[in-house]
mmCIF file of C-alpha atoms in Angstrom:
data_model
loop_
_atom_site.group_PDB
_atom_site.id
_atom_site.type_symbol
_atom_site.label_atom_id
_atom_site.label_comp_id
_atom_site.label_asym_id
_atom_site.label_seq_id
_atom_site.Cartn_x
_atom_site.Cartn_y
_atom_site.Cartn_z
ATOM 1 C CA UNK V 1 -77.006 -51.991 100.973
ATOM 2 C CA UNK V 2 -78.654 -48.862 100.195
ATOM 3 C CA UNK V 3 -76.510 -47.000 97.324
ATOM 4 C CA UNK V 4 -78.800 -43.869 96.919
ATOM 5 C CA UNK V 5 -81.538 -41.305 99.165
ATOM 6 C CA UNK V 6 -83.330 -38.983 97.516
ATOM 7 C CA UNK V 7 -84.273 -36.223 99.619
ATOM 8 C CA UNK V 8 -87.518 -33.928 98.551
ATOM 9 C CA UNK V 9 -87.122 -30.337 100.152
ATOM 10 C CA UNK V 10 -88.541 -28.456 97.902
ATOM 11 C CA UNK V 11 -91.561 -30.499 96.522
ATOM 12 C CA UNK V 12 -90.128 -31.529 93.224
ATOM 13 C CA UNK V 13 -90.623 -35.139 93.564
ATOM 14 C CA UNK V 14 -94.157 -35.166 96.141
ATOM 15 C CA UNK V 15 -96.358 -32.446 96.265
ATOM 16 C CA UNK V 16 -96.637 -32.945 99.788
ATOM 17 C CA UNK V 17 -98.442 -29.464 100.161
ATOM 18 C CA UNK V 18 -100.787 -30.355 97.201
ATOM 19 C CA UNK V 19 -101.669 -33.555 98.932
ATOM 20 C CA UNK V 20 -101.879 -32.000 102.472
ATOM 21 C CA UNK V 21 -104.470 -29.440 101.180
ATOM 22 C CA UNK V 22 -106.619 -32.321 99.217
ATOM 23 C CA UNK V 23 -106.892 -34.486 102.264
ATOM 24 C CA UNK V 24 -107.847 -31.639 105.039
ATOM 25 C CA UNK V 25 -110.465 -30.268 102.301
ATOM 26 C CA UNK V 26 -111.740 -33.610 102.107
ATOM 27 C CA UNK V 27 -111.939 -34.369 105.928
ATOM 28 C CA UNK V 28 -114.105 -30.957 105.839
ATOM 29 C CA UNK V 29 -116.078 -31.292 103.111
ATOM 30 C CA UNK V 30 -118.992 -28.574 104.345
ATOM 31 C CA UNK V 31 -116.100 -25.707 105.083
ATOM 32 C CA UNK V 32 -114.691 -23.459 102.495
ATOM 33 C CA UNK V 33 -111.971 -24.702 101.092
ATOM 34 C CA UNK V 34 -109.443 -22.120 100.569
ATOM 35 C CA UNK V 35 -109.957 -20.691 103.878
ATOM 36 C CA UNK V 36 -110.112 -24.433 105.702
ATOM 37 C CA UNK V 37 -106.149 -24.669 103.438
ATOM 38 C CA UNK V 38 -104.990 -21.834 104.303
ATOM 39 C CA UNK V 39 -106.110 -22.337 108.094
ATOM 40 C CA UNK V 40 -104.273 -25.609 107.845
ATOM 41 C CA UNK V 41 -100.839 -24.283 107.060
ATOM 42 C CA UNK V 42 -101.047 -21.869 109.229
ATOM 43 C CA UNK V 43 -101.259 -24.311 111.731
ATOM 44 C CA UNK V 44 -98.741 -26.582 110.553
ATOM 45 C CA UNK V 45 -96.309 -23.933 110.276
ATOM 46 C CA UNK V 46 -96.616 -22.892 113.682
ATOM 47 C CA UNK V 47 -96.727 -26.498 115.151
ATOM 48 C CA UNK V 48 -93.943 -27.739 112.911
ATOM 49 C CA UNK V 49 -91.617 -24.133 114.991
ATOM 50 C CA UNK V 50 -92.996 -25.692 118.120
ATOM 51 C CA UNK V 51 -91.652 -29.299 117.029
ATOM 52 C CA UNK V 52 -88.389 -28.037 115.612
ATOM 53 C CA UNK V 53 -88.131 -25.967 119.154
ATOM 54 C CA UNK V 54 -88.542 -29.089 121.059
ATOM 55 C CA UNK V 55 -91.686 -27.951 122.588
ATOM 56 C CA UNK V 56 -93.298 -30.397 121.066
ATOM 57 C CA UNK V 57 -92.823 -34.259 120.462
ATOM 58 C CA UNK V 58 -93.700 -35.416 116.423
ATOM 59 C CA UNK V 59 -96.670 -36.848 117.563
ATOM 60 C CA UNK V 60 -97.959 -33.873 119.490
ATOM 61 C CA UNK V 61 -97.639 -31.424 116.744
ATOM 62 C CA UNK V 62 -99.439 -33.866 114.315
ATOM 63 C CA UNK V 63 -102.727 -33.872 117.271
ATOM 64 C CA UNK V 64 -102.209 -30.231 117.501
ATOM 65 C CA UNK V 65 -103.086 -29.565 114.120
ATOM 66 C CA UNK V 66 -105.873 -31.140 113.765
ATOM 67 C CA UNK V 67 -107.255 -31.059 116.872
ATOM 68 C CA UNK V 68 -107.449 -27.533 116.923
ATOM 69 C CA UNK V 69 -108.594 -27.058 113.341
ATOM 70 C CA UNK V 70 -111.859 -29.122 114.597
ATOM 71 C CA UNK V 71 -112.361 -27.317 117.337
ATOM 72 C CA UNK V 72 -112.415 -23.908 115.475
ATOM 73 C CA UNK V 73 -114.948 -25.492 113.150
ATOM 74 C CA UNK V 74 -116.858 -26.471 116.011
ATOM 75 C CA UNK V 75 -116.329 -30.017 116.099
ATOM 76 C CA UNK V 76 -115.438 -32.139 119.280
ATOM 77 C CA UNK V 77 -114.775 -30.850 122.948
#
């Protein structure tokens, strides 16, 4: 029986933002890493709109992200 949920909306308890920016900094090692975060919120805010607009299924807006964040760093098709 679940007796409790704990929601996070503002980051208190994960610093899902903090851990966001760590692991697309990482994935890019050779970019520059403020530039490559800020890119990378910019992008999630606008696919996250799309997602909440239903223009876009969960799963899209996750590819989305990242698939155009390679391609503006030149990687892939």
């Amino acid at each position: 029986m679940i007796t409790a949920v704990l929601f996070d909306l503002d980051g208190t308890l994960l610093d899902h933002e903090g851990a966001a920016r760590r692991a697309v900094v990482g994935m890019f090692p050779d970019a520059d890493p403020a530039r490559l975060a800020a890119r990378w919120a910019e992008l999630t805010e606008e696919a996250v709109d799309r997602y909440l607009a239903g223009e876009l299924s969960f799963t899209e807006q996750r590819r989305l992200r990242i698939v155009t964040l390679a391609r503006e760093l030149g990687l892939g098709a």
